[in-house]
Coordinates of C-alpha atoms and ligand atoms in Angstrom, one line a residue:
M1 CA 278.9 253.8 47.3
T2 CA 282.2 254.0 49.3
N3 CA 282.5 256.9 52.1
D4 CA 283.1 259.4 49.8
A5 CA 281.7 258.9 47.1
Q6 CA 278.9 262.1 45.9
S7 CA 275.3 260.9 45.3
T8 CA 274.0 263.0 43.3
E9 CA 270.8 264.4 45.6
Q10 CA 270.7 266.6 47.9
T11 CA 269.6 267.2 51.3
D12 CA 269.0 270.0 53.6
G13 CA 268.1 271.5 57.0
F14 CA 264.8 270.9 57.0
H15 CA 264.7 266.8 56.2
L16 CA 268.6 266.3 58.0
V17 CA 266.5 267.8 61.7
I18 CA 263.7 265.4 61.0
D19 CA 266.2 262.5 60.5
A20 CA 268.4 263.1 63.4
L21 CA 265.1 263.1 65.3
K22 CA 264.4 260.1 63.4
L23 CA 267.1 258.0 64.1
N24 CA 267.0 258.3 67.8
G25 CA 263.4 257.3 67.8
I26 CA 261.6 260.9 68.4
D27 CA 258.4 260.4 67.6
T28 CA 256.2 262.9 68.5
I29 CA 256.8 266.6 68.5
F30 CA 254.3 269.2 70.5
A31 CA 254.9 271.8 68.4
L32 CA 253.2 275.5 67.5
P33 CA 253.9 277.0 63.9
G34 CA 255.3 280.0 62.0
I35 CA 258.5 281.6 61.1
P36 CA 261.4 280.3 60.9
I37 CA 259.6 276.4 61.1
T38 CA 256.3 276.3 60.1
D39 CA 257.0 273.4 56.7
L40 CA 259.2 271.8 59.2
T41 CA 256.6 270.6 61.3
R42 CA 255.1 270.2 58.0
K43 CA 257.5 268.5 56.3
A44 CA 258.7 266.7 60.1
Q45 CA 254.3 265.1 59.7
A46 CA 254.7 264.1 56.4
E47 CA 257.3 261.5 57.5
G48 CA 255.8 259.8 60.2
I49 CA 256.4 261.9 63.2
R50 CA 253.3 262.7 64.4
M51 CA 252.8 266.6 65.1
I52 CA 250.3 267.5 68.0
S53 CA 250.1 271.5 67.4
F54 CA 249.5 273.5 70.6
R55 CA 247.4 277.2 71.2
H56 CA 250.6 278.4 72.8
E57 CA 254.2 277.7 73.4
Q58 CA 254.3 276.7 77.5
H59 CA 251.9 273.7 76.6
A60 CA 252.9 272.4 74.5
G61 CA 256.9 272.9 76.4
N62 CA 255.1 271.4 79.7
A63 CA 253.5 268.0 76.9
A64 CA 257.2 267.5 75.9
A65 CA 259.0 268.0 79.4
A66 CA 255.3 265.2 80.6
A67 CA 256.8 263.4 77.8
G68 CA 260.2 263.0 78.4
F69 CA 258.6 261.9 82.7
L70 CA 256.7 259.2 81.0
T71 CA 258.9 257.5 78.8
Q72 CA 262.6 259.3 79.1
K73 CA 262.7 260.1 76.1
P74 CA 263.2 263.8 75.7
G75 CA 260.5 265.4 75.4
I76 CA 260.1 267.4 72.1
C77 CA 258.7 271.2 71.9
L78 CA 259.6 273.0 68.7
T79 CA 258.9 276.8 69.0
V80 CA 259.7 279.9 66.8
S81 CA 261.8 282.6 67.8
A82 CA 261.7 285.6 70.4
P83 CA 258.0 285.5 71.5
G84 CA 257.2 281.4 71.2
F85 CA 261.1 281.1 72.6
L86 CA 260.4 283.0 75.6
N87 CA 256.8 281.2 75.9
G88 CA 258.1 277.6 76.0
L89 CA 261.7 278.7 78.1
T90 CA 258.8 278.3 81.3
A91 CA 258.7 275.0 80.1
L92 CA 261.7 274.1 80.3
A93 CA 262.6 276.1 83.4
N94 CA 259.7 274.2 84.5
A95 CA 261.4 271.0 83.4
T96 CA 265.0 271.2 84.4
T97 CA 264.2 271.8 87.8
N98 CA 261.4 268.5 88.3
C99 CA 264.8 266.6 86.3
F100 CA 262.9 265.6 83.6
P101 CA 264.3 266.2 80.0
M102 CA 263.1 267.6 77.4
I103 CA 264.8 269.9 74.0
L104 CA 263.1 272.5 73.0
I105 CA 264.2 273.7 70.0
S106 CA 263.4 276.9 68.8
G107 CA 264.1 278.8 65.4
S108 CA 265.2 281.8 65.8
S109 CA 266.2 284.7 63.8
E110 CA 269.5 286.0 60.8
R111 CA 273.2 285.6 63.5
E112 CA 274.4 288.5 61.6
I113 CA 271.8 291.1 61.9
V114 CA 270.8 290.1 65.8
D115 CA 274.6 289.8 66.7
L116 CA 274.4 293.7 65.3
Q117 CA 271.3 294.8 67.6
Q118 CA 269.7 295.6 63.8
G119 CA 267.1 295.2 64.1
D120 CA 265.7 291.7 63.0
Y121 CA 261.8 290.0 62.7
E122 CA 261.8 288.9 66.2
E123 CA 265.0 290.1 66.9
M124 CA 266.2 288.5 70.6
D125 CA 270.2 286.1 72.0
Q126 CA 268.1 282.9 71.8
L127 CA 271.0 281.5 73.4
A128 CA 271.6 283.4 75.7
I129 CA 268.9 283.9 77.5
A130 CA 268.6 279.3 77.7
K131 CA 271.5 279.1 78.9
P132 CA 271.4 280.1 82.6
L133 CA 267.8 278.4 82.8
C134 CA 268.5 275.1 81.4
K135 CA 271.3 272.0 81.8
A136 CA 272.5 272.8 78.5
A137 CA 272.0 275.0 75.2
F138 CA 273.9 273.9 71.9
R139 CA 272.8 276.6 68.7
V140 CA 273.7 274.6 65.5
L141 CA 274.6 277.6 61.9
H142 CA 275.7 274.5 59.7
A143 CA 273.5 271.5 57.6
A144 CA 276.3 268.6 58.2
D145 CA 276.3 270.2 62.2
I146 CA 272.7 269.1 62.6
G147 CA 273.6 265.3 63.9
V148 CA 276.5 266.7 66.1
G149 CA 273.4 269.5 68.2
I150 CA 270.3 266.8 67.8
A151 CA 273.0 264.3 69.4
R152 CA 274.8 266.2 72.5
A153 CA 270.7 267.9 72.7
I154 CA 269.3 263.9 73.2
R155 CA 272.2 263.5 75.4
S156 CA 272.5 266.3 77.9
A157 CA 268.9 266.3 78.6
L158 CA 269.2 262.0 79.5
S159 CA 272.1 261.1 81.2
G160 CA 273.3 262.2 84.5
R161 CA 270.1 264.3 86.7
P162 CA 267.5 265.0 83.8
G163 CA 267.2 268.4 82.4
G164 CA 265.8 270.8 79.7
V165 CA 267.8 271.8 76.8
Y166 CA 267.9 274.5 74.4
L167 CA 268.8 273.8 70.5
D168 CA 268.7 277.3 69.1
L169 CA 267.8 276.7 64.5
P170 CA 268.9 280.5 62.6
A171 CA 266.3 279.7 60.0
K172 CA 268.7 280.4 57.4
L173 CA 270.1 276.7 58.5
F174 CA 266.8 275.6 57.1
A175 CA 267.6 275.7 53.8
Q176 CA 270.8 275.2 53.5
T177 CA 271.3 272.1 51.2
M178 CA 274.5 269.6 51.5
D179 CA 274.7 265.9 49.4
A180 CA 272.8 263.3 51.1
E181 CA 274.8 261.3 51.9
A182 CA 277.3 262.7 53.8
G183 CA 274.4 264.6 55.4
K184 CA 273.4 260.9 55.8
R185 CA 276.7 260.5 57.3
S186 CA 276.1 263.0 59.7
L187 CA 273.4 261.7 61.9
I188 CA 274.5 260.5 64.7
K189 CA 272.0 257.0 66.6
V190 CA 273.2 257.8 70.8
V191 CA 274.1 254.2 72.3
D192 CA 273.2 254.3 75.0
P193 CA 272.3 258.3 76.2
A194 CA 271.4 257.5 80.2
P195 CA 274.2 255.3 81.0
R196 CA 273.9 253.2 84.0
Q197 CA 276.3 254.8 87.0
L198 CA 276.8 251.2 89.5
P199 CA 277.5 253.5 93.1
A200 CA 280.6 252.7 94.8
P201 CA 280.4 249.4 96.7
D202 CA 281.8 250.7 100.0
S203 CA 279.4 253.3 99.8
V204 CA 276.9 250.4 99.2
K205 CA 278.2 248.7 102.9
R206 CA 278.0 252.3 105.0
A207 CA 274.8 253.1 103.6
L208 CA 272.9 249.1 104.8
D209 CA 275.0 249.1 108.0
L210 CA 273.3 252.7 108.5
L211 CA 270.0 251.4 107.8
K212 CA 270.4 248.2 110.2
S213 CA 271.7 249.9 113.0
A214 CA 268.2 251.9 112.6
K215 CA 265.3 251.5 115.3
R216 CA 262.8 254.1 113.8
P217 CA 263.7 253.6 109.3
L218 CA 261.9 255.2 106.7
I219 CA 262.0 255.4 103.0
V220 CA 261.0 258.7 101.2
L221 CA 260.9 257.7 97.1
G222 CA 260.5 261.1 94.7
K223 CA 259.9 261.0 91.5
G224 CA 263.2 260.6 90.8
A225 CA 261.8 257.0 92.1
A226 CA 259.6 256.6 89.3
Y227 CA 261.0 257.8 86.7
A228 CA 263.5 255.3 87.4
Q229 CA 261.2 252.4 86.1
C230 CA 262.5 250.6 87.8
D231 CA 259.8 249.6 90.1
A232 CA 259.8 245.7 90.4
D233 CA 262.8 246.3 92.8
I234 CA 262.3 249.5 94.3
R235 CA 258.8 247.4 95.7
A236 CA 261.2 245.0 96.6
L237 CA 262.9 247.1 98.4
I238 CA 260.6 248.2 100.6
E239 CA 258.7 244.8 101.1
K240 CA 262.2 243.1 101.9
T241 CA 262.9 246.1 104.3
G242 CA 260.2 245.8 105.9
I243 CA 260.8 250.4 106.2
P244 CA 257.4 252.4 106.2
Y245 CA 257.5 254.3 103.6
L246 CA 256.0 257.8 101.9
P247 CA 256.3 258.8 99.1
M248 CA 256.0 262.7 98.0
S249 CA 253.1 263.4 94.6
M250 CA 254.7 262.2 91.7
A251 CA 255.9 258.5 93.5
K252 CA 252.5 257.8 94.5
G253 CA 252.2 255.0 93.0
L254 CA 254.6 253.2 93.3
L255 CA 253.1 250.6 95.5
P256 CA 249.6 251.2 95.8
D257 CA 248.9 253.9 98.2
T258 CA 247.1 251.4 99.5
H259 CA 249.4 248.7 101.1
A260 CA 250.2 248.2 104.3
Q261 CA 254.1 250.0 104.4
S262 CA 252.6 253.3 103.5
A263 CA 252.9 256.0 106.3
S264 CA 250.8 258.6 104.2
A265 CA 248.0 258.6 106.3
T266 CA 250.4 259.3 109.5
R267 CA 253.3 261.4 108.2
S268 CA 254.1 263.5 110.3
H269 CA 254.4 261.8 112.8
V270 CA 257.2 259.6 111.0
L271 CA 258.7 262.5 110.1
A272 CA 259.3 263.5 113.7
E273 CA 259.8 260.7 115.0
A274 CA 261.7 258.4 112.1
D275 CA 265.5 258.4 113.2
V276 CA 267.2 256.8 110.0
V277 CA 266.2 257.9 106.1
M278 CA 266.8 256.8 103.0
L279 CA 265.8 259.6 100.2
V280 CA 265.6 257.3 96.8
G281 CA 264.7 260.2 94.7
A282 CA 263.8 262.8 96.4
R283 CA 265.6 266.1 97.2
L284 CA 265.3 267.5 100.9
N285 CA 264.0 270.9 99.8
W286 CA 260.7 272.4 100.7
L287 CA 259.2 270.1 100.5
L288 CA 260.3 268.5 102.8
S289 CA 261.6 270.9 105.0
H290 CA 264.6 270.9 104.2
G291 CA 265.1 268.1 106.5
K292 CA 264.8 269.9 109.4
G293 CA 262.7 272.3 112.2
K294 CA 259.8 271.2 113.9
T295 CA 258.2 269.2 110.5
W296 CA 261.3 266.9 111.7
G297 CA 260.8 266.3 115.0
G298 CA 263.5 269.9 115.8
A299 CA 264.8 267.7 119.1
N300 CA 265.6 265.0 117.0
A301 CA 267.5 267.1 114.6
D302 CA 270.7 266.9 116.1
T303 CA 270.3 262.9 115.8
R304 CA 268.7 261.5 112.9
Q305 CA 270.9 260.3 109.9
F306 CA 270.0 260.3 106.3
I307 CA 270.8 257.8 103.2
Q308 CA 270.9 259.3 100.4
I309 CA 270.3 257.4 96.6
D310 CA 270.5 259.9 93.9
I311 CA 272.9 260.3 90.7
S312 CA 273.4 264.0 91.1
P313 CA 276.7 263.8 93.6
T314 CA 276.4 267.8 94.4
E315 CA 272.9 267.2 95.5
M316 CA 274.2 265.4 98.5
D317 CA 274.4 268.2 102.0
S318 CA 272.4 270.5 100.1
N319 CA 270.6 271.6 103.7
V320 CA 272.1 269.2 106.2
P321 CA 274.7 266.1 106.2
I322 CA 274.3 263.2 104.7
A323 CA 275.2 260.3 107.1
A324 CA 275.3 257.8 103.9
P325 CA 275.7 259.9 99.9
L326 CA 274.7 256.7 97.5
V327 CA 275.2 258.1 94.3
G328 CA 274.2 256.9 91.7
D329 CA 271.2 255.7 88.8
I330 CA 268.3 254.3 91.2
G331 CA 268.5 250.9 89.7
S332 CA 271.8 250.3 90.5
C333 CA 271.5 251.5 93.6
V334 CA 268.8 249.8 94.6
S335 CA 269.8 246.5 93.0
A336 CA 272.7 246.9 94.6
L337 CA 271.0 247.4 98.2
L338 CA 268.6 244.1 97.2
D339 CA 272.2 242.6 95.9
G340 CA 274.5 243.6 99.7
M341 CA 270.8 243.1 101.9
G342 CA 270.7 238.9 101.5
S343 CA 267.9 237.3 103.1
G344 CA 267.4 237.1 106.4
W345 CA 267.6 241.4 106.2
A346 CA 265.6 241.8 110.0
Q347 CA 262.3 243.9 110.4
P348 CA 262.2 246.8 112.1
P349 CA 261.4 247.3 115.5
A350 CA 257.5 246.3 116.2
E351 CA 257.1 248.7 118.4
W352 CA 258.0 251.5 115.3
T353 CA 256.1 249.9 112.9
D354 CA 252.9 249.1 115.6
G355 CA 252.8 252.5 116.4
I356 CA 253.2 253.9 112.5
K357 CA 249.7 251.8 112.0
E358 CA 247.9 252.0 115.3
R359 CA 247.7 256.1 114.1
K360 CA 247.4 255.2 110.3
D361 CA 244.2 253.2 111.1
K362 CA 242.7 256.9 113.3
N363 CA 243.4 258.7 110.3
L364 CA 242.2 256.9 107.5
S365 CA 239.0 256.5 109.7
K366 CA 239.2 259.4 110.4
M367 CA 239.0 261.0 106.4
A368 CA 236.8 257.6 105.8
A369 CA 234.5 259.5 108.0
T370 CA 235.0 263.3 106.5
L371 CA 234.3 261.2 102.7
A372 CA 231.7 259.8 103.0
L373 CA 229.5 263.3 104.0
N374 CA 227.0 265.2 101.4
P375 CA 227.2 268.8 101.7
A376 CA 224.4 270.0 100.4
T377 CA 227.0 271.8 98.2
M378 CA 230.1 270.0 97.5
N379 CA 233.3 270.7 99.2
F380 CA 236.2 269.3 98.0
H381 CA 235.9 265.8 100.3
S382 CA 232.4 265.1 98.4
A383 CA 234.3 265.5 94.7
L384 CA 237.3 264.5 95.9
N385 CA 235.5 260.9 97.0
V386 CA 234.2 260.1 93.4
I387 CA 237.5 260.2 91.6
R388 CA 238.9 258.4 94.5
N389 CA 236.8 255.7 92.9
A390 CA 237.1 256.7 89.9
V391 CA 240.3 256.0 90.4
K392 CA 240.2 252.9 91.5
A393 CA 238.8 251.4 89.8
R394 CA 240.7 252.3 86.1
P395 CA 244.1 252.5 88.4
D396 CA 245.6 252.9 84.8
A397 CA 244.2 255.8 84.6
I398 CA 246.4 259.4 84.5
V399 CA 245.8 262.2 86.9
V400 CA 247.2 265.1 86.6
N401 CA 246.5 267.7 89.2
E402 CA 247.1 271.3 89.8
G403 CA 245.4 274.7 92.0
A404 CA 245.8 275.0 95.8
N405 CA 243.8 273.6 97.9
T406 CA 242.5 271.0 94.0
L407 CA 245.6 270.0 94.5
D408 CA 246.6 269.0 98.2
F409 CA 243.2 267.4 99.0
A410 CA 243.6 265.7 96.0
R411 CA 247.2 264.8 96.7
S412 CA 246.0 262.6 100.2
I413 CA 242.8 262.0 98.9
V414 CA 243.5 260.1 95.2
D415 CA 244.8 257.7 96.4
M416 CA 247.4 255.7 93.5
Y417 CA 247.9 252.3 92.5
E418 CA 250.3 252.5 89.3
P419 CA 253.1 254.2 89.2
R420 CA 253.7 257.3 86.5
K421 CA 249.9 257.7 87.4
R422 CA 250.6 261.4 89.1
L423 CA 251.4 264.2 87.0
D424 CA 251.5 267.7 89.0
V425 CA 253.1 271.0 89.2
G426 CA 256.6 269.8 91.1
T427 CA 259.3 271.5 92.8
W428 CA 258.0 275.2 91.7
G429 CA 254.3 274.2 92.7
I430 CA 254.1 276.5 88.8
M431 CA 249.7 276.3 88.0
G432 CA 249.6 275.7 84.2
I433 CA 251.1 272.6 83.8
G434 CA 247.7 271.5 83.5
M435 CA 246.1 270.8 79.6
G436 CA 249.9 270.5 78.6
F437 CA 250.3 267.3 80.9
A438 CA 247.0 266.6 80.0
V439 CA 247.6 265.9 76.3
A440 CA 251.6 264.3 76.5
A441 CA 250.2 261.9 78.8
A442 CA 247.3 260.5 76.5
V443 CA 249.4 260.9 73.5
V444 CA 252.1 258.7 74.9
T445 CA 250.1 256.6 76.2
G446 CA 247.0 255.9 75.1
K447 CA 244.9 256.1 78.8
P448 CA 242.7 257.8 80.1
V449 CA 243.7 261.2 81.6
I450 CA 241.4 262.9 85.0
A451 CA 242.8 266.7 85.5
I452 CA 241.6 267.7 88.1
E453 CA 241.8 271.5 87.8
G454 CA 241.3 274.6 90.5
D455 CA 239.8 276.7 88.3
S456 CA 242.2 279.1 88.9
A457 CA 245.2 276.7 87.7
F458 CA 242.4 275.7 84.8
G459 CA 242.6 279.2 83.3
F460 CA 246.1 279.5 83.3
S461 CA 246.2 276.0 79.9
G462 CA 242.3 276.0 78.9
M463 CA 242.2 277.1 75.9
E464 CA 244.2 273.7 74.7
V465 CA 240.5 272.4 75.6
E466 CA 240.5 272.5 71.7
T467 CA 243.7 271.2 71.7
I468 CA 242.0 268.2 73.0
C469 CA 238.8 268.4 70.8
R470 CA 241.2 268.2 67.7
Y471 CA 243.2 265.3 68.8
N472 CA 240.1 263.6 70.2
L473 CA 242.1 262.4 73.3
P474 CA 240.9 260.6 76.3
V475 CA 240.5 263.1 78.6
C476 CA 238.6 264.3 81.6
V477 CA 238.9 267.4 83.0
I478 CA 237.7 268.5 86.0
V479 CA 237.1 272.0 87.2
F480 CA 236.2 272.5 90.9
N481 CA 234.6 276.1 90.5
N482 CA 234.7 277.7 94.1
N483 CA 234.8 281.3 92.2
G484 CA 237.9 282.2 92.7
I485 CA 242.1 281.4 94.2
Y486 CA 242.1 280.0 97.2
K487 CA 238.0 280.4 97.9
G488 CA 235.7 282.8 96.2
T489 CA 234.7 284.9 99.2
D490 CA 237.2 287.6 99.1
V491 CA 235.5 291.1 99.1
N492 CA 236.7 294.6 98.1
P493 CA 236.6 296.9 101.2
L494 CA 236.7 299.9 99.2
G495 CA 233.7 298.2 97.0
G496 CA 233.8 299.1 93.2
D497 CA 236.3 295.7 91.4
V498 CA 236.1 292.8 92.4
A499 CA 237.9 291.3 95.6
P500 CA 242.0 290.2 93.3
T501 CA 241.4 286.4 94.1
V502 CA 238.1 286.4 92.7
F503 CA 236.0 285.3 89.7
V504 CA 233.1 285.6 88.0
K505 CA 230.8 283.7 89.7
N506 CA 229.0 279.9 88.0
A507 CA 231.5 280.5 85.1
R508 CA 229.8 278.2 82.7
Y509 CA 233.7 276.5 82.0
E510 CA 231.8 272.8 80.3
M511 CA 231.3 275.6 77.5
M512 CA 234.8 275.9 76.1
M513 CA 235.0 272.0 76.2
Q514 CA 231.2 272.7 74.1
A515 CA 232.1 275.2 72.2
F516 CA 234.9 272.6 70.5
G517 CA 232.2 270.5 69.9
G518 CA 233.6 268.0 73.4
V519 CA 231.4 267.0 76.4
G520 CA 230.9 269.2 78.9
V521 CA 229.1 268.6 82.0
L522 CA 227.9 271.2 84.4
A523 CA 227.7 269.0 88.6
N524 CA 226.3 270.1 91.3
T525 CA 226.2 266.9 92.9
P526 CA 229.1 263.9 93.9
A527 CA 226.2 261.9 91.5
E528 CA 226.2 263.7 88.9
L529 CA 230.1 264.0 88.5
A530 CA 229.9 260.6 89.2
K531 CA 227.7 259.5 86.2
A532 CA 230.0 262.5 84.0
L533 CA 233.3 260.5 85.5
D534 CA 232.4 257.5 84.3
E535 CA 230.8 258.1 80.3
A536 CA 234.0 260.5 80.1
V537 CA 236.1 257.3 81.6
A538 CA 234.1 254.8 79.5
S539 CA 233.9 257.1 76.4
G540 CA 237.1 258.5 75.7
K541 CA 235.8 261.5 74.6
P542 CA 237.1 264.9 74.9
T543 CA 235.0 266.2 78.0
L544 CA 235.3 269.0 81.1
I545 CA 233.0 268.8 84.4
N546 CA 232.2 271.8 85.7
A547 CA 232.9 270.9 89.5
I548 CA 230.4 273.4 91.1
I549 CA 232.8 273.4 95.3
D550 CA 231.6 275.3 97.9
E551 CA 233.5 279.5 97.4
T552 CA 233.8 278.8 101.6
A553 CA 235.3 275.6 101.7
G554 CA 239.4 276.1 100.7
T555 CA 241.9 277.5 102.8
E556 CA 243.9 280.7 102.2
S557 CA 247.2 279.4 99.7
G558 CA 245.7 275.0 100.4
R559 CA 248.5 273.6 102.9
I560 CA 251.4 276.1 102.6
T561 CA 249.5 278.6 104.4
S562 CA 253.3 279.4 106.4
L563 CA 255.1 280.9 103.0
N564 CA 252.6 283.0 102.8
P565 CA 254.2 286.2 104.0
Q566 CA 250.8 288.7 105.9
S567 CA 250.8 291.9 106.5
A568 CA 252.1 293.0 110.1
K569 CA 249.6 295.7 110.0
K570 CA 246.1 295.7 111.1
K571 CA 243.9 297.5 109.2
Ligands
ADP601 P1 260.4 264.8 94.4 O1 259.4 266.5 94.3 O2 259.5 263.8 94.2 O3 261.2 264.5 95.9 P2 263.2 265.6 93.1 O4 262.5 266.3 92.7 O5 263.1 266.6 94.1 O6 261.7 264.5 94.1 O7 263.7 264.6 93.6 C1 264.1 263.8 92.6 C2 265.6 263.7 92.3 O8 266.1 262.5 91.9 C3 266.9 264.4 91.8 O9 267.2 265.3 92.8 C4 267.4 262.9 90.9 O10 268.8 264.4 90.4 C5 267.4 262.1 91.0 N1 267.0 261.3 89.8 C6 266.5 261.3 88.2 N2 266.7 260.6 88.2 C7 267.2 259.9 88.5 C8 267.9 258.2 88.4 N3 267.6 258.0 86.8 N4 268.5 257.9 89.4 C9 269.2 258.7 90.2 N5 267.9 259.6 90.5 C10 267.6 260.4 90.1
TZD602 N1 251.4 281.9 88.8 C1 252.4 280.5 89.1 C2 252.2 280.8 87.2 N2 252.7 279.9 89.4 C3 251.2 279.9 91.1 N3 251.8 279.1 92.0 C4 251.1 281.0 90.7 C5 250.9 281.9 90.7 C6 250.2 281.1 92.3 N4 249.8 279.9 93.4 C7 249.5 279.5 93.9 O1 250.7 278.9 93.8 S1 248.2 278.3 93.8 C8 247.6 279.1 92.3 C9 248.0 280.4 92.1 C10 247.5 281.4 91.5 C11 245.3 278.9 92.2 C12 245.1 279.0 92.8 O2 243.3 278.8 92.9 P1 242.7 277.8 92.1 O3 242.4 276.3 93.4 O4 241.1 277.5 91.7 O5 243.4 276.7 91.0 P2 241.7 276.8 94.7 O6 241.1 274.7 94.9 O7 240.5 277.6 94.1 O8 243.2 276.6 96.0
MG603 MG1 239.7 278.1 92.4

């Protein structure tokens, strides 16, 4: 058949969307059906795309974002118009903030009616609303443009700094028909969607010269380094330089947390004392105290110099001057550094590394003593010690983590051993990612998932335990039940309603999992928790362990108490 020959067969918008996604290797969609995309979910499933159907779009969106982070393919979230779109939008914005590639595809109402504000079913100008909250936003009006729309969405999500993309598909588009052959030709298989970006040789030299001059060097690994999937080179860089390193929370496991060069156990010391800091896929945002102030040793601030590896050139100097910007993809930058170092790279002064080791050993033995305690009511430490041992035994398990105290303690207590095994609240410190991330982790990796959830955090996505049961996913949710947000002890001074941070006491979260046929366990002791967790990981059965935690054990806002404004007026 020649190019302009017409076949008698017809295709339509539904099939073109599905074919375009499949052509680009998309094998899974996280969705919530309804007008106008119900048939799209059915047909996609019938065409062999794994369709994971959720109970709320935000969790489908979070699942897509996590899938994007784990696989370097954009995670796809599919929603209905207006309210469904808005429910997914939080996840899209969060993905963009965290530099995770995802595409939110939403059906929308009739343009003619929406634009004249004539009151259509679920009327909303979704494209305009999405635009400021994501990296790029597109709308497709003609079936013949579906291939272009999906190609642009994929390339936008993956190239440069990854992020969220919105794709608006009006209801009318799905039923539009066109010649099947012409339709096929209109689809685009995106070639090299995230092209390597090589750093300039002079910027590599500048970075190496600065690193060489350091007396107290430090490397900070961020989640960009985990996303980049150049694990062996990153490990080689750390080990060849001999420089102490700090992993940001989602970079934990790039090298095992037990690695001799990890400085996590003496974080405040190295941040305050380092003279040259190399950031690898980590922004100097609030999580790193903006690179200045007390955390960074106040007095050293003027003399400290930064090297920053990032794919986004405008990230440089965002908070403090970057003496040696290295703009490019992390894989290319790290390999250029390794080449440039050659052999015989001098190790950092022993005075620096010995001092770190001494502090680290002291802190680690203090931590070991705390973890060994077994208080009558479990606290964060005694419960997390159980999970720490479980992850050590199953380093391939994926840990999802949210909450305040539950997050902060788990981050420092639960060691990670492999890259991209820890998913958490990320750059925003957002609650509600738990079950969406857990579902995605289980679906795209097939590995056991352990979701460590504050009881408040869990509440944001708790209904998705039904989704976990429905797809029979190997997810073990552990709810750290301390009766509330931060603590369960606040009291309303006026009596009447309970305090705003306090929940129903002794809630039976495990029964939520039982309601859908999963395993629910109440754990009052580390031994009960260990038994239930071991069984869950071994069996792969959907499990929820309600871990009863001392309601007095937490602190306000966990470790970011200082960000919490307090009234100066003492009542
Ligand atoms: P963390 O929260 O772990 O400190 P951030 O989300 O602040 O990490 O930083 C991640 C950084 O990584 C972003 O600035 C992003 O531009 C960058 N990044 C993401 N992927 C790549 C990549 N493949 N190559 C280079 N930089 C990347
Ligand atoms: N809403 C959203 C979407 N994100 C948030 N971060 C918050 C509200 C505020 N918030 C926190 O920052 S942590 C947290 C909330 C509500 C819950 C802490 O309680 P928890 O954890 O039970 O999950 P701990 O272990 O009791 O501290
Ligand atoms: Mg709590």
